[in-house]
Short mmCIF file of N, CA and C in Angstrom, two decimals:
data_model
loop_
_atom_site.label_atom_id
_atom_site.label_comp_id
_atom_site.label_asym_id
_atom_site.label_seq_id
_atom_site.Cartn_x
_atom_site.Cartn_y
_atom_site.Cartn_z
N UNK A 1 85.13 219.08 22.09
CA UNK A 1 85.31 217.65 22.22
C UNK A 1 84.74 217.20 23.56
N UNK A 2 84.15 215.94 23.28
CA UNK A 2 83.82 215.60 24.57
C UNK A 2 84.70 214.27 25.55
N UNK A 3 84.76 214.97 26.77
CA UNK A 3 86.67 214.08 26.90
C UNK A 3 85.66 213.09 28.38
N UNK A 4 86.89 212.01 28.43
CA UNK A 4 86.50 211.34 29.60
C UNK A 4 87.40 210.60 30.34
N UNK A 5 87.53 210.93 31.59
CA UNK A 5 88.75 210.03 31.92
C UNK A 5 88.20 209.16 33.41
N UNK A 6 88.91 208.33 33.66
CA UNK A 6 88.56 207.27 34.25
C UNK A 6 89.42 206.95 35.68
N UNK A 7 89.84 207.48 36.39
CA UNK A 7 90.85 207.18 37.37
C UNK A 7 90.59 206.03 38.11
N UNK A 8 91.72 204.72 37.89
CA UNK A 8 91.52 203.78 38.61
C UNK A 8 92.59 203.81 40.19
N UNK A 9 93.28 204.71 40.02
CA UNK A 9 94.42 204.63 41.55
C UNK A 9 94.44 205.84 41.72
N UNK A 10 94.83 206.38 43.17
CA UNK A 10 95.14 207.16 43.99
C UNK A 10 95.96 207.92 43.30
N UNK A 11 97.49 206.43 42.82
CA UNK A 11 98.29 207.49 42.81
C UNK A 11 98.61 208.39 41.24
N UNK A 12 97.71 208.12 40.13
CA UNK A 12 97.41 208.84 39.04
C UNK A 12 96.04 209.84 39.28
N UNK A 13 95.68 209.93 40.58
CA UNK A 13 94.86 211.21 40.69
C UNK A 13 95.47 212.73 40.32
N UNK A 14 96.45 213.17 40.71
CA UNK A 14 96.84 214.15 40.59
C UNK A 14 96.81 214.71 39.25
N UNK A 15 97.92 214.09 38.51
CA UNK A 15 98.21 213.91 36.72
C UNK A 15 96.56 213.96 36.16
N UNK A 16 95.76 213.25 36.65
CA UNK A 16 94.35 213.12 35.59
C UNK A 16 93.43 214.54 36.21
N UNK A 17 93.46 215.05 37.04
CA UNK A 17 92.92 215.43 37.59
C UNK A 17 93.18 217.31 36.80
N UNK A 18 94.85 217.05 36.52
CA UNK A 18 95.32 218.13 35.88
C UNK A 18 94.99 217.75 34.34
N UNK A 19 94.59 217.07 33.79
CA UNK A 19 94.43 216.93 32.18
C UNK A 19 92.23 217.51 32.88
N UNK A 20 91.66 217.18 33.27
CA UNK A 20 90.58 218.06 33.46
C UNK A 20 90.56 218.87 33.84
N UNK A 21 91.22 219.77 34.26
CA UNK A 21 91.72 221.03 34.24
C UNK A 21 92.09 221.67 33.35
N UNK A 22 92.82 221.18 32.51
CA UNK A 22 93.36 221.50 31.53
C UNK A 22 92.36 221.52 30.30
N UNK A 23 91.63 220.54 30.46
CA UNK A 23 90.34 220.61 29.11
C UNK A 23 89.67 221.00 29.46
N UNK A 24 89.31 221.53 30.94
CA UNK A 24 88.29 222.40 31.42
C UNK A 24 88.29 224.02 30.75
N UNK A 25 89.69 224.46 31.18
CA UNK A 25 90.04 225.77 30.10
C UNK A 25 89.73 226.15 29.42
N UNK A 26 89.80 224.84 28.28
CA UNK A 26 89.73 224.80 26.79
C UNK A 26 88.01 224.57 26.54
N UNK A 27 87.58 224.60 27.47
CA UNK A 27 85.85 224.47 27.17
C UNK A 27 85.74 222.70 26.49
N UNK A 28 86.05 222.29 26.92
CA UNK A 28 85.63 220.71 26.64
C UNK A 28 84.44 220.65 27.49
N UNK A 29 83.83 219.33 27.11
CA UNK A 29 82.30 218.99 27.93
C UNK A 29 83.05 217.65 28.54
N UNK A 30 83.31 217.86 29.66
CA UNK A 30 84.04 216.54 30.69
C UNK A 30 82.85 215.75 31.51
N UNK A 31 83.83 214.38 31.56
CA UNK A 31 83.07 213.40 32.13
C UNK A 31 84.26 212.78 33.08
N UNK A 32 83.99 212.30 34.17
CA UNK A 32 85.03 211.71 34.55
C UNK A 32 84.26 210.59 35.56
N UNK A 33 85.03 209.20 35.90
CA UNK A 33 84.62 207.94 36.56
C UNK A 33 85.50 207.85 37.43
N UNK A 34 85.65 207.51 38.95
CA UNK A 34 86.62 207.30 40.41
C UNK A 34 85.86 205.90 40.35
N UNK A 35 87.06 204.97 39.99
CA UNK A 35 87.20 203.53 40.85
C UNK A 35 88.14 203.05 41.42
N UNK A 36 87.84 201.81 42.24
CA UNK A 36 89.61 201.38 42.74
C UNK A 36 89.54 202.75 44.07
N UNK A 37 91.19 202.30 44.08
CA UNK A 37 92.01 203.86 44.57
C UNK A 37 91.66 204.88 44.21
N UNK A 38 91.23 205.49 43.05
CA UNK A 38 90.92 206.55 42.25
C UNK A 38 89.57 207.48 42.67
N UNK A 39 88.93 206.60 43.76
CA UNK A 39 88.10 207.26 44.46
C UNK A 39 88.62 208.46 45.31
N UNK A 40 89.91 208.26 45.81
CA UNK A 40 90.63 209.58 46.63
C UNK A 40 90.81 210.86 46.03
N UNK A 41 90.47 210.73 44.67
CA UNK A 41 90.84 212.11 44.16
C UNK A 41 89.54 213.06 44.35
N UNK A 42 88.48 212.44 45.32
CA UNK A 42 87.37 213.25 45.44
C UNK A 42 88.07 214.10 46.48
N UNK A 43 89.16 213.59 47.32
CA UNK A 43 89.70 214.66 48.61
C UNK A 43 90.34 215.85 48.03
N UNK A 44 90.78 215.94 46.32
CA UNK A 44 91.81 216.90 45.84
C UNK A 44 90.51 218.25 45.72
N UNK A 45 90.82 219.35 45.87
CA UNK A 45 89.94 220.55 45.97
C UNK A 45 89.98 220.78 44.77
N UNK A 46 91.20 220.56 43.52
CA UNK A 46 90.69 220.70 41.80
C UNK A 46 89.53 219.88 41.33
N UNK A 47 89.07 219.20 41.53
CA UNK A 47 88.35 218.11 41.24
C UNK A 47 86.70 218.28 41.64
N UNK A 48 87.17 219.09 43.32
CA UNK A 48 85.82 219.54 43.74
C UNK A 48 85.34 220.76 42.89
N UNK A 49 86.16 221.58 42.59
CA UNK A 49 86.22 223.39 42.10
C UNK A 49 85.66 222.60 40.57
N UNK A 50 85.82 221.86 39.43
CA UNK A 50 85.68 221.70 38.61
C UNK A 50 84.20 221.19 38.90
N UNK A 51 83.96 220.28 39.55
CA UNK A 51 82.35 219.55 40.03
C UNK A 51 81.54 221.14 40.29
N UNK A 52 81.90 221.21 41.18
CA UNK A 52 80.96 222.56 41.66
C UNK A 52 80.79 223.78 40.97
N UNK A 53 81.83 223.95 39.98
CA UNK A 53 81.44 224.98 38.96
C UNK A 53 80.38 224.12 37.81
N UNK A 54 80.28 223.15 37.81
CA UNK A 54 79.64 222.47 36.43
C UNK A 54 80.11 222.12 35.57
N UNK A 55 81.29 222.13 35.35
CA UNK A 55 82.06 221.99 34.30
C UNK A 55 83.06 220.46 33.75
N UNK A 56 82.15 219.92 35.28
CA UNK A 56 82.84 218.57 34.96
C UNK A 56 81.53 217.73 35.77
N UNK A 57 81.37 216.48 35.08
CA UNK A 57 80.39 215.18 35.79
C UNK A 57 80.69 214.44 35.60
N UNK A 58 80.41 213.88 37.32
CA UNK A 58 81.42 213.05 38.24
C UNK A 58 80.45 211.66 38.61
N UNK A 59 81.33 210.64 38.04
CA UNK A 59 79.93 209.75 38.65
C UNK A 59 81.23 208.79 39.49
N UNK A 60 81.34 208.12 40.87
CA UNK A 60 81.87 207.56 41.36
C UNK A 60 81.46 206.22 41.62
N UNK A 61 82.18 205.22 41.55
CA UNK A 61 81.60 203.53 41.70
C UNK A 61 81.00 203.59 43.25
N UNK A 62 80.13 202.79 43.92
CA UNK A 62 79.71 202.76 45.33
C UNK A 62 80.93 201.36 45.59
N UNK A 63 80.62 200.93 44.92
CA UNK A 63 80.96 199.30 45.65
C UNK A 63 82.61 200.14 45.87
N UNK A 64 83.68 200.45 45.47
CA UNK A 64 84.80 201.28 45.84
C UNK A 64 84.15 201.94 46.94
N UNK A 65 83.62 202.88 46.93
CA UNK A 65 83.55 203.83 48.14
C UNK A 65 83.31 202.98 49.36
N UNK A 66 82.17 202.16 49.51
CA UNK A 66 82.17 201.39 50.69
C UNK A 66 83.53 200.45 50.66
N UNK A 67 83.88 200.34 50.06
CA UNK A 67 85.18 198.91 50.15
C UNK A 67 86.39 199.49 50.86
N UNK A 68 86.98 201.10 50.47
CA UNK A 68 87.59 201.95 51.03
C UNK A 68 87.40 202.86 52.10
N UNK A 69 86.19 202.81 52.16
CA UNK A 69 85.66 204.06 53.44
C UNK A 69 85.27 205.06 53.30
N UNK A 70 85.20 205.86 51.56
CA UNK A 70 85.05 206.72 51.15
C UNK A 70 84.07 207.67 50.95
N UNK A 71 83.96 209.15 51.61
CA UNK A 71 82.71 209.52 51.10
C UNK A 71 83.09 210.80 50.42
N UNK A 72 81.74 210.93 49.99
CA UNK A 72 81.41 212.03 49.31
C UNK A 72 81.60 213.27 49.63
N UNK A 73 82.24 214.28 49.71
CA UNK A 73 82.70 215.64 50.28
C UNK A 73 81.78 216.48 50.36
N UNK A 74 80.58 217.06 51.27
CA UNK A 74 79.80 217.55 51.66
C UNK A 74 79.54 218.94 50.84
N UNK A 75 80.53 219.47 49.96
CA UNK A 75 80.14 220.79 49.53
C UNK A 75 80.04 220.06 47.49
N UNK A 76 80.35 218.75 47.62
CA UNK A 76 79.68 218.45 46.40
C UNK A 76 79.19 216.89 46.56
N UNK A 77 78.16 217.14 47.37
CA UNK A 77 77.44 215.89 47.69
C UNK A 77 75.71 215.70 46.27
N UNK A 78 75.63 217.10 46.55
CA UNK A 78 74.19 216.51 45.20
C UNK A 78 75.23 216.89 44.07
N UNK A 79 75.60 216.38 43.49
CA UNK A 79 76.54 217.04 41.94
C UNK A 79 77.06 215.41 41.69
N UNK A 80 77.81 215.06 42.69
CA UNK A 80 78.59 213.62 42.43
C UNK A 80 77.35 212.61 42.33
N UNK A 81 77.66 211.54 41.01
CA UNK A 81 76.80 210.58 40.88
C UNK A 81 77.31 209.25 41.44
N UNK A 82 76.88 208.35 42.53
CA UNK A 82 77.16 207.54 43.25
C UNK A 82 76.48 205.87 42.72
N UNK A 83 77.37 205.40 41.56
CA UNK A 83 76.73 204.48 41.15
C UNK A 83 77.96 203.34 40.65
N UNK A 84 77.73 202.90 39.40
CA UNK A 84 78.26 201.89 39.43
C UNK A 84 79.14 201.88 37.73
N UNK A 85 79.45 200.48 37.35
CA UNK A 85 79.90 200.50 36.17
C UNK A 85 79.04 200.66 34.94
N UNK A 86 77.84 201.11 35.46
CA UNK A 86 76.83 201.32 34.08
C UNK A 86 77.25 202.87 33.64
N UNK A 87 77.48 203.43 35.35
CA UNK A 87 78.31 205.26 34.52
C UNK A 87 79.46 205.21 34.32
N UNK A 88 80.58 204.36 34.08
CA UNK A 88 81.72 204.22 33.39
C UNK A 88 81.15 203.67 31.71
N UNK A 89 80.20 202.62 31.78
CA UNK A 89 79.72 202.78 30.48
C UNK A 89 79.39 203.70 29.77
N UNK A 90 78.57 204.29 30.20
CA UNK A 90 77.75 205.36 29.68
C UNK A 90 78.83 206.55 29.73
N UNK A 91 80.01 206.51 30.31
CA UNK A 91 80.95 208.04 29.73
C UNK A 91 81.44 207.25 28.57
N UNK A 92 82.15 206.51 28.41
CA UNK A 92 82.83 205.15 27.04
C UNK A 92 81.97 205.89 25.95
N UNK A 93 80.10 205.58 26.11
CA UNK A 93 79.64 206.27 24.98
C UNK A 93 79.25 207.22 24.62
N UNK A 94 78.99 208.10 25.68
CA UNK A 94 79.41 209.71 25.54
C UNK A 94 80.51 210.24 25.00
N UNK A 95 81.57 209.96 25.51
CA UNK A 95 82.48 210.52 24.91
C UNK A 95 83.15 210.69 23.67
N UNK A 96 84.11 211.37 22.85
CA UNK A 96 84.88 211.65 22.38
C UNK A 96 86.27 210.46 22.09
N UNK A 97 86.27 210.57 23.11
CA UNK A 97 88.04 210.07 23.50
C UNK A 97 88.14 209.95 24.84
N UNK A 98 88.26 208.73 25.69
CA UNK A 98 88.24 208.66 26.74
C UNK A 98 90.09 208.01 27.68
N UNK A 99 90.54 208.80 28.76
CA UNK A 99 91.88 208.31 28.72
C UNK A 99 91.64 207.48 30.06
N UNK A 100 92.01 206.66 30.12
CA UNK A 100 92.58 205.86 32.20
C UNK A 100 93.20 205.78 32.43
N UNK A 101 93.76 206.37 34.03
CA UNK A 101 94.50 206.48 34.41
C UNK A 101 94.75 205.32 35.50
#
């Protein structure tokens, strides 16, 4: 299945962060979108470990990152896609089943 989840706050990073983990296991083909608050879950090291193995693609909103201060974590700086709501579109039609948190 191809899964996608969407984190709009900080404080549902954790919880979403563990459902891609969890479908990571299971060999799902993951997609995941950081807007809002939801940009912080680039600081959680599950999130990086899933990016950097390949097993998950990460596209993050810019206009959030500059609005918050946020950057990109240096050991998955080429992997994370730094764009906008056209890659929240484009997981919507990729996917399977997409959840937001």
């Amino acid at each position: 299945m191809k899964l996608g989840v969407v984190i709009t706050g900080e404080e549902m990073a954790g919880p979403a962060v563990g459902l891609l983990q969890a479908a990571a296991d299971r060999n799902h083909e993951l997609r995941c979108f950081l807007t809002d608050t939801g940009i912080r879950a680039l600081d959680q090291s599950r999130i990086q470990e899933l990016v950097g193995s390949d097993r998950l693609t990460l596209a993050v909103c810019e206009f959030s990152m500059e609005r918050f201060e946020q950057t990109v974590p240096s050991a998955v700086a080429d992997a994370v896609i730094v764009g906008g709501q056209y890659q929240d579109a484009e997981l919507a039609h990729w996917c399977d089943r997409v959840v937001v948190y």
